[in-house]
CSV table of C-alpha atoms and ligand atoms in Angstrom, one decimal:
chain,number,residue,atom,x,y,z
A,1371,UNK,CA,1.0,-10.0,-2.9
A,1372,UNK,CA,-2.6,-11.2,-2.8
A,1373,UNK,CA,-3.2,-14.8,-3.7
A,1374,UNK,CA,-6.6,-16.5,-3.7
A,1375,UNK,CA,-7.2,-20.1,-2.9
A,1376,UNK,CA,-10.3,-22.3,-2.8
A,1377,UNK,CA,-11.5,-21.1,0.6
A,1378,UNK,CA,-11.6,-17.5,-0.8
A,1379,UNK,CA,-13.9,-18.2,-3.7
A,1380,UNK,CA,-17.7,-18.5,-4.0
A,1381,UNK,CA,-17.7,-21.3,-6.6
A,1382,UNK,CA,-21.6,-21.2,-6.9
A,1383,UNK,CA,-21.6,-17.5,-7.7
A,1384,UNK,CA,-22.1,-18.1,-11.4
A,1385,UNK,CA,-24.4,-21.1,-11.1
A,1386,UNK,CA,-27.5,-19.2,-12.4
A,1387,UNK,CA,-25.6,-17.1,-14.9
A,1388,UNK,CA,-24.7,-17.7,-18.6
A,1389,UNK,CA,-21.0,-17.7,-19.6
A,1390,UNK,CA,-20.4,-17.0,-23.3
A,1391,UNK,CA,-17.1,-17.9,-24.8
A,1392,UNK,CA,-15.9,-16.4,-28.0
A,1393,UNK,CA,-13.3,-18.5,-29.8
A,1394,UNK,CA,-12.5,-22.2,-29.7
A,1395,UNK,CA,-8.7,-22.3,-30.0
A,1396,UNK,CA,-6.1,-23.1,-27.4
A,1397,UNK,CA,-7.7,-21.3,-24.4
A,1398,UNK,CA,-11.3,-21.3,-25.7
A,1399,UNK,CA,-11.7,-25.0,-25.9
A,1400,UNK,CA,-10.0,-25.6,-22.5
A,1401,UNK,CA,-12.1,-23.0,-20.7
A,1402,UNK,CA,-15.4,-24.1,-22.3
A,1403,UNK,CA,-14.9,-27.8,-21.5
A,1404,UNK,CA,-13.7,-27.1,-17.9
A,1405,UNK,CA,-16.5,-24.7,-17.1
A,1406,UNK,CA,-19.1,-27.1,-18.6
A,1407,UNK,CA,-17.7,-30.0,-16.5
A,1408,UNK,CA,-17.8,-27.7,-13.5
A,1409,UNK,CA,-21.5,-27.3,-14.0
A,1410,UNK,CA,-21.6,-23.8,-15.6
A,1411,UNK,CA,-24.1,-22.8,-18.3
A,1412,UNK,CA,-21.7,-22.3,-21.2
A,1413,UNK,CA,-22.7,-21.0,-24.7
A,1414,UNK,CA,-20.1,-20.8,-27.5
A,1415,UNK,CA,-20.1,-17.8,-29.8
A,1416,UNK,CA,-18.4,-18.9,-33.1
A,1417,UNK,CA,-18.4,-18.0,-36.8
A,1418,UNK,CA,-21.0,-20.2,-38.6
A,1419,UNK,CA,-18.5,-20.8,-41.4
A,1420,UNK,CA,-15.5,-21.5,-39.2
A,1421,UNK,CA,-13.9,-24.9,-38.5
A,1422,UNK,CA,-14.4,-24.5,-34.7
A,1423,UNK,CA,-18.2,-24.6,-35.1
A,1424,UNK,CA,-18.2,-28.4,-35.9
A,1425,UNK,CA,-15.6,-29.2,-33.3
A,1426,UNK,CA,-17.4,-27.5,-30.5
A,1427,UNK,CA,-20.7,-29.1,-31.5
A,1428,UNK,CA,-19.1,-32.5,-31.6
A,1429,UNK,CA,-17.7,-31.8,-28.1
A,1430,UNK,CA,-21.4,-31.4,-27.0
A,1431,UNK,CA,-21.4,-27.6,-26.5
A,1432,UNK,CA,-24.2,-25.2,-27.3
A,1433,UNK,CA,-23.0,-23.1,-30.2
A,1434,UNK,CA,-24.4,-19.9,-31.6
A,1435,UNK,CA,-23.1,-17.1,-33.8
A,1436,UNK,CA,-21.2,-14.5,-31.7
A,1437,UNK,CA,-24.0,-11.8,-31.8
A,1438,UNK,CA,-26.7,-14.2,-30.6
A,1439,UNK,CA,-24.3,-15.9,-28.1
A,1440,UNK,CA,-23.6,-12.7,-26.1
A,1441,UNK,CA,-27.2,-11.7,-25.7
A,1442,UNK,CA,-28.1,-13.3,-22.4
A,1443,UNK,CA,-24.5,-13.6,-21.1
A,1444,UNK,CA,-23.4,-12.4,-17.6
A,1445,UNK,CA,-19.8,-13.1,-18.6
A,1446,UNK,CA,-18.3,-12.9,-22.1
A,1447,UNK,CA,-14.9,-14.3,-22.5
A,1448,UNK,CA,-12.8,-13.1,-25.4
A,1449,UNK,CA,-10.7,-16.1,-26.2
A,1450,UNK,CA,-9.9,-15.2,-29.8
A,1451,UNK,CA,-6.5,-13.8,-31.1
A,1452,UNK,CA,-5.5,-10.5,-29.5
A,1453,UNK,CA,-5.5,-8.8,-32.9
A,1454,UNK,CA,-9.1,-9.6,-33.7
A,1455,UNK,CA,-10.7,-8.7,-30.3
A,1456,UNK,CA,-11.4,-5.1,-31.3
A,1457,UNK,CA,-13.4,-6.0,-34.4
A,1458,UNK,CA,-15.4,-8.7,-32.7
A,1459,UNK,CA,-16.1,-6.6,-29.6
A,1460,UNK,CA,-17.4,-3.8,-31.9
A,1461,UNK,CA,-19.5,-6.3,-33.8
A,1462,UNK,CA,-21.3,-7.8,-30.8
A,1463,UNK,CA,-21.4,-4.7,-28.6
A,1464,UNK,CA,-25.0,-3.8,-29.4
A,1465,UNK,CA,-26.1,-7.2,-28.1
A,1466,UNK,CA,-24.2,-7.1,-24.8
A,1467,UNK,CA,-26.5,-6.6,-21.8
A,1468,UNK,CA,-26.1,-3.6,-19.5
A,1469,UNK,CA,-23.6,-4.3,-16.7
A,1470,UNK,CA,-22.4,-7.6,-18.1
A,1471,UNK,CA,-18.7,-8.7,-17.6
A,1472,UNK,CA,-16.1,-8.8,-20.3
A,1473,UNK,CA,-13.3,-11.3,-19.5
A,1474,UNK,CA,-9.9,-11.5,-21.1
A,1475,UNK,CA,-7.1,-14.2,-20.9
A,1476,UNK,CA,-4.5,-11.6,-21.8
A,1477,UNK,CA,-4.6,-7.9,-21.2
A,1478,UNK,CA,-3.2,-6.7,-24.6
A,1479,UNK,CA,-6.4,-5.4,-26.3
A,1480,UNK,CA,-7.7,-3.5,-23.2
A,1481,UNK,CA,-4.3,-2.2,-22.0
A,1482,UNK,CA,-3.3,-0.9,-25.4
A,1483,UNK,CA,-6.8,0.6,-25.9
A,1484,UNK,CA,-7.8,-1.6,-28.9
A,1485,UNK,CA,-11.0,-2.5,-26.9
A,1486,UNK,CA,-12.4,0.5,-25.1
A,1487,UNK,CA,-15.2,-1.1,-23.0
A,1488,UNK,CA,-18.5,0.6,-22.6
A,1489,UNK,CA,-18.7,2.3,-19.2
A,1490,UNK,CA,-21.5,0.1,-17.8
A,1491,UNK,CA,-19.5,-3.1,-18.2
A,1492,UNK,CA,-17.2,-4.9,-15.8
A,1493,UNK,CA,-13.8,-5.7,-17.3
A,1494,UNK,CA,-11.8,-8.5,-15.8
A,1495,UNK,CA,-8.8,-10.7,-16.6
A,1496,UNK,CA,-8.2,-14.4,-15.8
A,1497,UNK,CA,-4.9,-15.3,-17.4
A,1498,UNK,CA,-3.8,-18.9,-17.0
A,1499,UNK,CA,-0.1,-19.2,-16.8
A,1500,UNK,CA,0.0,-22.1,-19.3
A,1501,UNK,CA,-1.3,-23.1,-22.7
A,1502,UNK,CA,-4.8,-24.3,-23.2
A,1503,UNK,CA,-3.9,-28.0,-23.6
A,1504,UNK,CA,-2.4,-27.9,-20.2
A,1505,UNK,CA,-5.3,-26.0,-18.7
A,1506,UNK,CA,-7.6,-28.8,-19.9
A,1507,UNK,CA,-5.3,-31.7,-18.9
A,1508,UNK,CA,-4.6,-30.5,-15.4
A,1509,UNK,CA,-8.3,-30.0,-14.8
A,1510,UNK,CA,-9.1,-33.5,-15.9
A,1511,UNK,CA,-6.4,-34.8,-13.6
A,1512,UNK,CA,-7.9,-32.9,-10.7
A,1513,UNK,CA,-5.3,-30.2,-10.6
A,1514,UNK,CA,-5.2,-26.7,-12.1
A,1515,UNK,CA,-2.9,-24.2,-13.9
A,1516,UNK,CA,-2.3,-21.1,-11.8
A,1517,UNK,CA,-3.9,-17.9,-13.0
A,1518,UNK,CA,-3.6,-14.1,-12.6
A,1519,UNK,CA,-6.7,-12.1,-11.9
A,1520,UNK,CA,-7.2,-8.4,-12.5
A,1521,UNK,CA,-10.2,-6.0,-12.4
A,1522,UNK,CA,-10.1,-3.0,-14.8
A,1523,UNK,CA,-13.7,-1.8,-14.4
A,1524,UNK,CA,-16.1,-2.8,-11.6
A,1525,UNK,CA,-19.5,-1.3,-12.2
A,1526,UNK,CA,-21.5,-3.9,-10.4
A,1527,UNK,CA,-19.3,-4.1,-7.3
A,1528,UNK,CA,-18.8,-7.9,-7.6
A,1529,UNK,CA,-16.4,-8.1,-10.6
A,1530,UNK,CA,-13.6,-9.7,-8.6
A,1531,UNK,CA,-16.1,-12.3,-7.1
A,1532,UNK,CA,-17.3,-13.1,-10.7
A,1533,UNK,CA,-13.8,-13.4,-12.0
A,1534,UNK,CA,-12.7,-15.7,-9.2
A,1535,UNK,CA,-15.7,-18.0,-9.7
A,1536,UNK,CA,-14.7,-18.3,-13.4
A,1537,UNK,CA,-11.1,-19.1,-12.4
A,1538,UNK,CA,-12.4,-21.8,-10.1
A,1539,UNK,CA,-14.5,-23.2,-12.9
A,1540,UNK,CA,-11.5,-23.7,-15.1
A,1541,UNK,CA,-9.5,-25.2,-12.3
A,1542,UNK,CA,-7.2,-22.3,-11.7
A,1543,UNK,CA,-8.0,-21.7,-8.1
A,1544,UNK,CA,-6.7,-25.2,-7.2
A,1545,UNK,CA,-3.2,-23.8,-7.9
A,1546,UNK,CA,-3.8,-20.3,-6.6
A,1547,UNK,CA,-4.8,-17.0,-8.3
A,1548,UNK,CA,-2.6,-14.0,-7.9
A,1549,UNK,CA,-4.0,-10.5,-8.1
A,1550,UNK,CA,-2.4,-8.2,-10.7
A,1551,UNK,CA,-3.3,-5.3,-13.0
A,1552,UNK,CA,-4.0,-5.3,-16.8
A,1553,UNK,CA,-0.8,-3.3,-17.2
A,1554,UNK,CA,1.4,-5.7,-15.2
A,1555,UNK,CA,0.0,-8.9,-16.8
A,1556,UNK,CA,0.3,-7.5,-20.3
A,1557,UNK,CA,3.8,-6.1,-19.9
A,1558,UNK,CA,5.3,-9.0,-18.1
A,1559,UNK,CA,3.6,-11.5,-20.4
A,1560,UNK,CA,4.9,-9.8,-23.5
A,1561,UNK,CA,8.4,-9.5,-22.0
A,1562,UNK,CA,8.5,-13.1,-20.9
A,1563,UNK,CA,7.6,-14.5,-24.3
A,1564,UNK,CA,9.9,-12.2,-26.2
A,1565,UNK,CA,13.0,-12.1,-24.1
A,1566,UNK,CA,13.0,-15.5,-22.3
A,1567,UNK,CA,10.4,-18.1,-23.2
A,1568,UNK,CA,10.0,-18.0,-27.0
A,1569,UNK,CA,12.3,-15.4,-28.5
A,1570,UNK,CA,15.2,-15.8,-26.1
A,1571,UNK,CA,15.1,-19.6,-25.8
A,1572,UNK,CA,14.8,-20.3,-29.5
A,1573,UNK,CA,17.6,-17.9,-30.5
A,1574,UNK,CA,19.8,-19.5,-27.9
A,1575,UNK,CA,19.1,-23.0,-29.3
A,1576,UNK,CA,19.6,-22.0,-32.9
A,1577,UNK,CA,22.8,-20.0,-32.1
A,1578,UNK,CA,24.2,-23.0,-30.2
A,1579,UNK,CA,23.3,-25.4,-33.0
A,1580,UNK,CA,25.0,-23.1,-35.6
A,1581,UNK,CA,28.1,-22.7,-33.5
A,1582,UNK,CA,28.6,-26.5,-33.2
A,1583,UNK,CA,27.7,-27.2,-36.9
A,1584,UNK,CA,30.0,-24.5,-38.2
A,1585,UNK,CA,32.8,-25.9,-36.1
A,1586,UNK,CA,32.4,-29.2,-38.0
A,1587,UNK,CA,30.3,-31.3,-35.5
A,1588,UNK,CA,27.5,-33.5,-36.8
A,1589,UNK,CA,24.1,-31.7,-36.9
A,1590,UNK,CA,22.5,-34.7,-35.3
A,1591,UNK,CA,24.8,-34.6,-32.3
A,1592,UNK,CA,24.3,-30.8,-32.1
A,1593,UNK,CA,20.5,-31.2,-32.2
A,1594,UNK,CA,20.5,-33.7,-29.3
A,1595,UNK,CA,22.8,-31.4,-27.3
A,1596,UNK,CA,21.0,-28.0,-27.7
A,1597,UNK,CA,17.4,-28.8,-28.4
A,1598,UNK,CA,16.4,-32.3,-27.3
A,1599,UNK,CA,18.1,-32.2,-23.9
A,1600,UNK,CA,16.7,-28.8,-23.0
A,1601,UNK,CA,13.5,-30.4,-21.9
A,1602,UNK,CA,15.3,-32.4,-19.2
A,1603,UNK,CA,16.7,-29.2,-17.8
A,1604,UNK,CA,13.4,-27.2,-18.1
A,1605,UNK,CA,11.6,-30.0,-16.3
A,1606,UNK,CA,14.0,-29.9,-13.4
A,1607,UNK,CA,13.7,-26.1,-13.1
A,1608,UNK,CA,9.9,-26.3,-13.4
A,1609,UNK,CA,9.7,-28.9,-10.6
A,1610,UNK,CA,12.3,-27.6,-8.2
A,1611,UNK,CA,13.9,-24.4,-9.3
A,1612,UNK,CA,17.7,-23.9,-9.6
A,1613,UNK,CA,18.2,-26.1,-6.6
A,1614,UNK,CA,16.8,-29.2,-8.2
A,1615,UNK,CA,18.6,-28.6,-11.4
A,1616,UNK,CA,22.0,-28.3,-9.6
A,1617,UNK,CA,21.3,-31.4,-7.6
A,1618,UNK,CA,20.7,-33.5,-10.7
A,1619,UNK,CA,23.3,-32.3,-13.1
A,1620,UNK,CA,27.0,-33.2,-12.8
A,1621,UNK,CA,29.4,-31.0,-10.9
A,1622,UNK,CA,31.2,-30.5,-14.3
A,1623,UNK,CA,27.9,-29.2,-15.8
A,1624,UNK,CA,27.3,-27.0,-12.8
A,1625,UNK,CA,30.8,-25.5,-12.9
A,1626,UNK,CA,30.5,-24.8,-16.6
A,1627,UNK,CA,27.1,-23.2,-16.0
A,1628,UNK,CA,28.4,-20.8,-13.4
A,1629,UNK,CA,31.6,-19.9,-15.4
A,1630,UNK,CA,30.0,-19.6,-18.9
A,1631,UNK,CA,26.4,-18.7,-18.4
A,1632,UNK,CA,27.0,-15.0,-17.6
A,1633,UNK,CA,29.3,-14.8,-20.6
A,1634,UNK,CA,26.4,-15.7,-22.9
A,1635,UNK,CA,23.8,-13.6,-21.2
A,1636,UNK,CA,26.1,-10.7,-20.5
A,1637,UNK,CA,25.8,-6.9,-19.9
A,1638,UNK,CA,24.8,-6.4,-23.6
A,1639,UNK,CA,22.0,-9.0,-23.4
A,1640,UNK,CA,20.7,-7.4,-20.2
A,1641,UNK,CA,20.8,-4.0,-21.8
A,1642,UNK,CA,18.9,-5.4,-24.8
A,1643,UNK,CA,16.3,-7.0,-22.4
A,1644,UNK,CA,15.8,-3.6,-20.8
A,1645,UNK,CA,15.3,-2.0,-24.3
A,1646,UNK,CA,12.8,-4.6,-25.2
A,1647,UNK,CA,10.9,-3.9,-21.9
A,1648,UNK,CA,11.0,-0.2,-22.6
A,1649,UNK,CA,9.4,-0.7,-26.1
A,1650,UNK,CA,6.7,-2.8,-24.5
A,1651,UNK,CA,6.0,-0.2,-21.8
A,1652,UNK,CA,5.9,2.8,-24.1
A,1653,UNK,CA,3.6,1.1,-26.6
A,1654,UNK,CA,6.1,0.8,-29.5
A,1655,UNK,CA,5.8,-3.0,-29.7
A,1656,UNK,CA,2.0,-2.8,-29.6
A,1657,UNK,CA,1.9,-0.1,-32.3
A,1658,UNK,CA,4.2,-2.1,-34.7
A,1659,UNK,CA,2.4,-5.4,-34.1
A,1660,UNK,CA,-1.0,-3.9,-34.7
A,1661,UNK,CA,0.3,-2.3,-38.0
A,1662,UNK,CA,1.8,-5.6,-39.0
A,1663,UNK,CA,-1.6,-7.3,-38.3
A,1664,UNK,CA,-3.5,-4.6,-40.2
A,1665,UNK,CA,-1.2,-5.1,-43.2
A,1666,UNK,CA,-2.0,-8.8,-43.4
A,1667,UNK,CA,1.1,-10.0,-41.5
A,1668,UNK,CA,3.6,-10.1,-44.5
A,1669,UNK,CA,6.7,-9.9,-42.3
A,1670,UNK,CA,5.3,-12.3,-39.7
A,1671,UNK,CA,4.7,-14.9,-42.5
A,1672,UNK,CA,8.2,-14.4,-44.0
A,1673,UNK,CA,10.1,-14.7,-40.7
A,1674,UNK,CA,8.1,-17.7,-39.6
A,1675,UNK,CA,8.8,-19.5,-42.9
A,1676,UNK,CA,12.6,-18.7,-42.5
A,1677,UNK,CA,12.5,-20.1,-39.0
A,1678,UNK,CA,10.8,-23.3,-40.2
A,1679,UNK,CA,13.3,-23.7,-43.0
A,1680,UNK,CA,16.3,-23.7,-40.7
A,1681,UNK,CA,18.5,-26.9,-40.9
A,1682,UNK,CA,17.7,-27.7,-37.2
A,1683,UNK,CA,14.1,-28.3,-38.2
A,1684,UNK,CA,15.1,-30.9,-40.8
A,1685,UNK,CA,17.5,-32.8,-38.6
A,1686,UNK,CA,15.1,-32.5,-35.7
A,1687,UNK,CA,12.2,-34.0,-37.6
A,1688,UNK,CA,14.3,-37.0,-38.7
A,1689,UNK,CA,15.5,-37.7,-35.2
A,1690,UNK,CA,12.2,-37.2,-33.5
A,1691,UNK,CA,10.7,-39.6,-36.0
A,1692,UNK,CA,12.8,-42.4,-34.4
A,1693,UNK,CA,11.5,-41.6,-30.9
A,1694,UNK,CA,8.0,-43.0,-31.1
A,1695,UNK,CA,7.2,-42.0,-27.5
A,1696,UNK,CA,7.2,-38.3,-28.6
A,1697,UNK,CA,3.8,-36.9,-29.7
A,1698,UNK,CA,4.9,-34.6,-32.5
B,2542,NAD,P1,-6.1,-19.3,-30.8
B,2542,NAD,O1,-5.4,-18.7,-31.9
B,2542,NAD,O2,-5.7,-20.7,-30.3
B,2542,NAD,O3,-7.7,-19.4,-31.0
B,2542,NAD,C1,-8.4,-18.6,-31.8
B,2542,NAD,C2,-9.8,-19.0,-32.0
B,2542,NAD,O4,-10.5,-17.8,-32.2
B,2542,NAD,C3,-10.0,-19.8,-33.2
B,2542,NAD,O5,-10.0,-21.2,-32.9
B,2542,NAD,C4,-11.4,-19.3,-33.7
B,2542,NAD,O6,-12.4,-20.1,-33.0
B,2542,NAD,C5,-11.4,-17.9,-33.2
B,2542,NAD,N1,-11.2,-16.8,-34.2
B,2542,NAD,C6,-10.0,-16.6,-34.9
B,2542,NAD,N2,-10.1,-15.5,-35.7
B,2542,NAD,C7,-11.4,-15.1,-35.5
B,2542,NAD,C8,-12.1,-14.0,-36.0
B,2542,NAD,N3,-11.6,-13.2,-36.9
B,2542,NAD,N4,-13.4,-13.8,-35.5
B,2542,NAD,C9,-14.0,-14.6,-34.6
B,2542,NAD,N5,-13.3,-15.7,-34.1
B,2542,NAD,C10,-12.1,-15.9,-34.5
B,2542,NAD,O7,-6.1,-18.3,-29.5
B,2542,NAD,P2,-5.5,-18.5,-28.1
B,2542,NAD,O8,-4.0,-18.7,-28.3
B,2542,NAD,O9,-6.3,-19.4,-27.3
B,2542,NAD,O10,-5.6,-17.0,-27.5
B,2542,NAD,C11,-6.9,-16.5,-27.0
B,2542,NAD,C12,-6.6,-15.5,-25.9
B,2542,NAD,O11,-5.9,-16.2,-24.8
B,2542,NAD,C13,-5.6,-14.4,-26.4
B,2542,NAD,O12,-5.9,-13.2,-25.7
B,2542,NAD,C14,-4.2,-14.9,-25.9
B,2542,NAD,O13,-3.3,-13.9,-25.6
B,2542,NAD,C15,-4.7,-15.5,-24.6
B,2542,NAD,N6,-3.8,-16.5,-24.0
B,2542,NAD,C16,-3.3,-17.5,-24.8
B,2542,NAD,C17,-2.5,-18.5,-24.2
B,2542,NAD,C18,-2.0,-19.7,-25.0
B,2542,NAD,O14,-1.3,-20.5,-24.5
B,2542,NAD,N7,-2.4,-19.8,-26.3
B,2542,NAD,C19,-2.1,-18.4,-22.9
B,2542,NAD,C20,-2.6,-17.4,-22.1
B,2542,NAD,C21,-3.5,-16.5,-22.6
B,2543,MG,MG1,13.0,-17.1,-32.8
């Protein structure tokens, strides 16, 4: 494994170069403000009629339309939703300088060939392992969120140096930057969010809630047990791994964990995880998600609405309303 830290990075490497950021959402805002505060020359490329334009201007950034913003850029960061990267790339391509660098925060569009970069361009990945809000907050506190770096095309010979300087500018090098490939980042990221972080965790919570409520327990008590308290456990794991969790939970909880955990995540669950990974690797997941996006996301909207109508959401909103220390 190759991991880069501050001594490996030439942080001044981008000091005379323009960095253009397309998109002002979760990652876009964090990268733009961190790079600006690190002394970089940042230009935002945003839709003139979009809501982000006013927000970025109010934050003191230089804002142009995407086609104008890419014109003098040495690095162009595509921090817009994965499904719209292809059309925006094609729209701004005529204005992108020869031998500029395209930067992505997730490899989806490039790995699944939605974006097929011009041959003269560098193509790099800086993927923070955390949401944009955290990327900004950690930077402001003098820390950083760890990142992955990958180089897909290196026509200028310094693509890695450029990518690492960018990672330093957003604070990522403070926590270490691990070298990967577009394929590894894309496939592991999709698997993680589907099987464990988002899909796996929410299904586990909802199934636990339904099991308790169907057995006649109060929904409020079930909510505290399976959703509210999860944060305490995740914090222990995040800070100190399994060891810290086992140290802080009771012996009864640890015994129950070891006896019952493998019954919930059993051979079937593991076989399903492998099937999910296979569909990511062979492109089935990407093909279906692109088709869903092209169709205007009808199933996405329906399933999201169903999730948000679940009784755990109603009881959760009521209980969280009583905890004024939570920022909902
Ligand atoms: P987002 O949905 O938060 O932001 C999207 C922004 O893109 C909007 O604010 C808008 O400014 C712009 N935009 C939306 N549609 C557009 C269009 N049709 N044309 C032009 N601009 C448009 O996006 P995000 O979650 O920050 O994701 C950006 C990239 O970062 C993606 O590749 C994503 O996979 C990656 N990423 C996200 C996270 C995360 O935590 N959100 C973490 C790591 C990597
Ligand atoms: Mg779910």
